[in-house]
Coordinates of C-alpha atoms in Angstrom, one line a residue:
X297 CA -18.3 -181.8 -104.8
X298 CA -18.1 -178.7 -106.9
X299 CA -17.1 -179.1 -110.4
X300 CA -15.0 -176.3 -110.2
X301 CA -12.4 -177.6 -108.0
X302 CA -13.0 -181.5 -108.9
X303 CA -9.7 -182.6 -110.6
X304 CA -8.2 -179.3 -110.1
X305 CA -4.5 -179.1 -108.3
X306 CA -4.5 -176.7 -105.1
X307 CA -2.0 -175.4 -103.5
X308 CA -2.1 -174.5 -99.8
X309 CA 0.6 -172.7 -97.8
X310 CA 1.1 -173.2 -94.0
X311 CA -1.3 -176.4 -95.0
X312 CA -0.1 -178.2 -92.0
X313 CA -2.1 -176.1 -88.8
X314 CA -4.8 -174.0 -88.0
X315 CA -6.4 -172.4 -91.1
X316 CA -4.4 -174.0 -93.4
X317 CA -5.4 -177.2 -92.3
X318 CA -9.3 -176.5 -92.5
X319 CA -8.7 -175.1 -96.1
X320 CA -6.7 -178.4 -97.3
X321 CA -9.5 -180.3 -96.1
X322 CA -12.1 -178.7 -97.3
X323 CA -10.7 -178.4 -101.1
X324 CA -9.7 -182.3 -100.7
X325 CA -13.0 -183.0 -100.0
X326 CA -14.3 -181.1 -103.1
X327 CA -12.2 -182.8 -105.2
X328 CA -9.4 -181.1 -105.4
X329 CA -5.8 -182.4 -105.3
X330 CA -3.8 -180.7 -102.5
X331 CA -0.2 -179.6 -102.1
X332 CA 0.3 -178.8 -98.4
X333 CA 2.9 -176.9 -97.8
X334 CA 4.5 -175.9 -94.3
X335 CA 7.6 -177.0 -91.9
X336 CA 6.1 -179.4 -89.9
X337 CA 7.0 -182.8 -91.7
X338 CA 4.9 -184.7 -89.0
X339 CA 1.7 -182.8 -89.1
X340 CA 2.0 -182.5 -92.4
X341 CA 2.3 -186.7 -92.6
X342 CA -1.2 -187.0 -90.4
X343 CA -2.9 -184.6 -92.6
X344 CA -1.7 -187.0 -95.1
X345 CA -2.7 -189.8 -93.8
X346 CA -6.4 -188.2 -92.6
X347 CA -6.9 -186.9 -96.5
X348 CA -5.2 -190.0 -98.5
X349 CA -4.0 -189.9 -102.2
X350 CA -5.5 -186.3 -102.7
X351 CA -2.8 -184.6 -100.5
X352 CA 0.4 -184.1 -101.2
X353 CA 3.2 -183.2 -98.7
X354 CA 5.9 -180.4 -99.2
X355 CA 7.8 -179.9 -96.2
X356 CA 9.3 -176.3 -96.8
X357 CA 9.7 -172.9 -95.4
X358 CA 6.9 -171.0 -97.8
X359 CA 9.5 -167.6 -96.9
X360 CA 12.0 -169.1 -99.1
X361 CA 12.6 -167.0 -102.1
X362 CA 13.4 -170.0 -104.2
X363 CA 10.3 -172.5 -103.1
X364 CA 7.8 -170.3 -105.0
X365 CA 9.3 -170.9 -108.1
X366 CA 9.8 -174.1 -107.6
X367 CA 6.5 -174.9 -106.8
X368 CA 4.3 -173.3 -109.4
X369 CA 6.7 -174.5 -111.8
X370 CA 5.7 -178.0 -110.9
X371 CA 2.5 -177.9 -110.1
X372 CA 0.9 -175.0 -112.1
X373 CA -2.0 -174.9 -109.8
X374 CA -5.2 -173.4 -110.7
X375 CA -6.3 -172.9 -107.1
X376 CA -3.0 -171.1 -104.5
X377 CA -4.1 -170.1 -101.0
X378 CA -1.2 -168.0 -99.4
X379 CA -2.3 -168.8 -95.6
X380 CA 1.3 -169.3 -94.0
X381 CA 2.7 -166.8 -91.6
X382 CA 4.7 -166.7 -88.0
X383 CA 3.2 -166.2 -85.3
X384 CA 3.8 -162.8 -83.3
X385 CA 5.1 -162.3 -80.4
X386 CA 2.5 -160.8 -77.6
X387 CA 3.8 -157.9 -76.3
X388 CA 3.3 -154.2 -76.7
X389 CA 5.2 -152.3 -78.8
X390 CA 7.9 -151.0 -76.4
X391 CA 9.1 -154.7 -75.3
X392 CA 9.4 -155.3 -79.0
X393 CA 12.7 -155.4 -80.8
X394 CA 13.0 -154.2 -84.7
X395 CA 13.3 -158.3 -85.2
X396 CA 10.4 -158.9 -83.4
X397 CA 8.3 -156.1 -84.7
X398 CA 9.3 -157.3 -88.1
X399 CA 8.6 -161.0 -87.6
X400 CA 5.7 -161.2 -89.9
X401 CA 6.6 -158.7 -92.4
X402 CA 10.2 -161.4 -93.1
X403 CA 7.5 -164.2 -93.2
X404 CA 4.3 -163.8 -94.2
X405 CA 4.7 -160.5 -96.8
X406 CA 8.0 -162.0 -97.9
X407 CA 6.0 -165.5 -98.9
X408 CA 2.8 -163.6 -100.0
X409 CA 5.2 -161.6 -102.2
X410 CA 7.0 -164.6 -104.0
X411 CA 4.1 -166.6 -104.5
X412 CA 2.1 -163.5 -106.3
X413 CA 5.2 -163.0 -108.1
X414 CA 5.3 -166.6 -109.4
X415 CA 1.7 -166.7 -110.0
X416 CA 1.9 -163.4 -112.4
X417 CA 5.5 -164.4 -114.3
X418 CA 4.5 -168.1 -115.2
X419 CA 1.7 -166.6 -115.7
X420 CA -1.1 -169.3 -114.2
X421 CA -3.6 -170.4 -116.4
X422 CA -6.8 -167.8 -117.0
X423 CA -9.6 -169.0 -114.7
X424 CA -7.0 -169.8 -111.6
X425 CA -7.2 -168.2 -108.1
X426 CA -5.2 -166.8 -105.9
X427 CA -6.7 -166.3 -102.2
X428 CA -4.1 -164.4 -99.8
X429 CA -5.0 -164.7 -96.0
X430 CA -4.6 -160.9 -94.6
X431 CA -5.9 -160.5 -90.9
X432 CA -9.6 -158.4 -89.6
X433 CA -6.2 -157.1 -87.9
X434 CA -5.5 -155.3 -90.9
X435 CA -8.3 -153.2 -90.4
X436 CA -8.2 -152.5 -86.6
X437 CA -4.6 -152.8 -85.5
X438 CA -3.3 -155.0 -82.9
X439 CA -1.3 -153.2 -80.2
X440 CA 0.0 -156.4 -78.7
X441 CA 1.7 -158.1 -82.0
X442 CA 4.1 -155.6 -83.3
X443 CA 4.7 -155.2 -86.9
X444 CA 1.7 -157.8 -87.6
X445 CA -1.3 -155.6 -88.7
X446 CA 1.0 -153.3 -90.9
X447 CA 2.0 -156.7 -92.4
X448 CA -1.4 -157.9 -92.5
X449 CA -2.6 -154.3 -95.0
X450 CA 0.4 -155.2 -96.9
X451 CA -1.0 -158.4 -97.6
X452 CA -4.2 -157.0 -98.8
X453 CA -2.5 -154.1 -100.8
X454 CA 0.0 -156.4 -102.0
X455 CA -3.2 -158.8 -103.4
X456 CA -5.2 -155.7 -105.0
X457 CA -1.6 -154.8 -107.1
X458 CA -1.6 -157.9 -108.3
X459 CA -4.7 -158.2 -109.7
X460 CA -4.4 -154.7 -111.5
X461 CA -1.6 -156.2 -113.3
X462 CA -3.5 -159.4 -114.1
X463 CA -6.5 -157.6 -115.5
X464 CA -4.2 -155.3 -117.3
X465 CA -2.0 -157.9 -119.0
X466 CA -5.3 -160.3 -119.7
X467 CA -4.0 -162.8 -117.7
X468 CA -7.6 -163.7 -116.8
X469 CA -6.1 -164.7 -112.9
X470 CA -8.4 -163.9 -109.9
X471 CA -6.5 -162.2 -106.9
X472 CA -8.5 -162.1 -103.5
X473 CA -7.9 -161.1 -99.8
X474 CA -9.6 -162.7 -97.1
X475 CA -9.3 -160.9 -93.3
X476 CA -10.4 -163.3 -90.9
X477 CA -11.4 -162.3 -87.6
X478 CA -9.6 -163.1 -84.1
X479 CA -10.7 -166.2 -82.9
X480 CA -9.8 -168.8 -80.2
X481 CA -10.2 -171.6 -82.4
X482 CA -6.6 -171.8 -83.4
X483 CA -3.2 -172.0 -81.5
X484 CA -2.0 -168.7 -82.8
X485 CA -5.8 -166.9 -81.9
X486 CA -6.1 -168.4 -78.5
X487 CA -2.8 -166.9 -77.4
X488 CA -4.2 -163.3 -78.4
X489 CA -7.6 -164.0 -77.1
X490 CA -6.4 -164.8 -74.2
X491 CA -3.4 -161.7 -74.2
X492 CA -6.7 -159.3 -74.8
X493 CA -8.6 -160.3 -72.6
X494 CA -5.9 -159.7 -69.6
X495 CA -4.8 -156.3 -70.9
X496 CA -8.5 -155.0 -70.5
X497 CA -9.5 -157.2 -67.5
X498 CA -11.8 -159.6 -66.1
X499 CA -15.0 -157.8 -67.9
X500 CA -13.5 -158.2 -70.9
X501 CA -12.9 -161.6 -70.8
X502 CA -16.6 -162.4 -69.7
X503 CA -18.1 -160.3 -71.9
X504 CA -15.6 -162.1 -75.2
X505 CA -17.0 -165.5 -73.7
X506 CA -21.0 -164.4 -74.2
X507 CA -19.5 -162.8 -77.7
X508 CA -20.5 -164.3 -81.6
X509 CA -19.0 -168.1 -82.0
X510 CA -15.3 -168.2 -82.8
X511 CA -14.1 -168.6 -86.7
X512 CA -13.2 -172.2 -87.0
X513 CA -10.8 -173.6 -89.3
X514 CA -13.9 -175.8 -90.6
X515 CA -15.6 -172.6 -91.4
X516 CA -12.7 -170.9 -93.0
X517 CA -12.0 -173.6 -95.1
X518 CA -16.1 -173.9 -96.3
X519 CA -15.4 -169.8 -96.8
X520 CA -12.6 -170.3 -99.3
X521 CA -13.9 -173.1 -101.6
X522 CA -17.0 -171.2 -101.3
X523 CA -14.7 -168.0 -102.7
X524 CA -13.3 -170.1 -105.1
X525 CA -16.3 -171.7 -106.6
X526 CA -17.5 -167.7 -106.5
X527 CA -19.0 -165.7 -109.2
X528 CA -15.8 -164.2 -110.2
X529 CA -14.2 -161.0 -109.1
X530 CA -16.9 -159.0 -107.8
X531 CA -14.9 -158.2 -104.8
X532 CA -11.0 -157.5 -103.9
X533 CA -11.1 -158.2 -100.1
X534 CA -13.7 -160.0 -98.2
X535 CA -13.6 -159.8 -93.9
X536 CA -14.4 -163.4 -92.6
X537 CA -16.0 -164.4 -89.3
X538 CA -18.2 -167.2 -87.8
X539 CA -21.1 -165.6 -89.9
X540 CA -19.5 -165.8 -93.4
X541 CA -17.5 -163.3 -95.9
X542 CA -18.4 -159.9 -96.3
X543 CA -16.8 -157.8 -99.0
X544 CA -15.3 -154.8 -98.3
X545 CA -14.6 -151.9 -100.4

């Protein structure tokens, strides 16, 4: 248990699947206590359940423009991981509507946006960290997802803005991006693994099953209280795989 996160209060968007999930658990089980946040009441309830006292559940759409607010303004956490998002739909770009396209910029910049904006007005306390989930997509595009990668940079732009203003109004607040790679580990990764790999062919798909191990949400969430328990802001954006963060410049 790392006495930087023991006793603190976290607070995890899109806590209730996937990545989310994997980085409530792992900052429960270093002492943290958790707010989970997402829409699923019932998954929400059996992470709950798995995690006890230290969890606490806050069925909400992270989007809203008024749950931000609300939510730092009771909890004041010192540790915010902005991980929810909707998941794209897996088609290229010419069977894509403007409302498709823009699926994830309405969801997961909109919520990424709020929350940041929270976190600077309150202000929270100097020493707290703010960890926005971005996408490796960010960096390489993904033809079969629409507006998701552009979303995805805006995440990590939107992050390095925000701590620019933190470090020039002293608020002492730590600002980070994390780009995990495409893995088959989650629901949302498995669909796109699996898209890929049938747009390029049967090599493809052989060659992606002797490839690295997937990312696992046990191994992102190890990656982020690792990042919080960090030395500090050394780094603005980090990529994230199987084999750990790398910092990118």
């Amino acid at each position: 248990m790392s006495d930087q996160i023991a006793g603190t209060t976290a607070l995890v968007t899109g806590a209730s699947r996937g990545f989310g999930r994997g980085i409530a658990t792992a900052l429960s089980r270093a002492g943290a206590q958790v707010v989970g946040v997402a829409r699923d009441r019932a998954a929400l309830d059996e992470l709950r359940a798995e995690l006890g006292g230290s969890f606490t559940a806050i069925s909400a759409d992270a989007a809203d423009p008024t749950v931000a607010g609300q939510l730092i303004d009771a909890y004041g956490p010192a540790i915010l991981v902005l991980n929810a998002g909707a998941t794209p739909l897996p088609r290229p770009i010419h069977h894509h509507t403007w409302e498709t396209f823009s699926r994830n910029w309405d969801t997961d910049v909109q919520h990424v946006f709020n929350f940041t904006r929270e976190a600077l007005l309150a202000p929270l306390d100097p020493g707290s960290t703010v960890i926005a989930l971005s996408s490796g997509a960010a960096l390489r595009g993904s033809p079969l997802s629409g507006g998701y990668a552009g979303a995805k940079a805006a995440i990590r732009f939107l992050t390095a803005y925000a701590a620019e203003e933190s470090a020039r109004a002293g608020f002492g607040i730590r600002f980070v991006s994390v780009l995990p790679q495409l893995t088959a580990a989650t629901a949302l990764g498995s669909v796109y693994v699996a898209a890929y790999a049938a747009r390029q062919g049967g090599a493809a798909a052989a060659a992606a099953d002797q490839g690295p191990p997937p990312l696992t949400p046990e191994l992102v969430g190890q990656a982020i209280t690792g990042l919080v328990t960090g030395p500090g802001p050394d780094h603005g954006a980090y990529a994230l795989s199987a084999a750990g963060l790398r910092p990118l410049t």
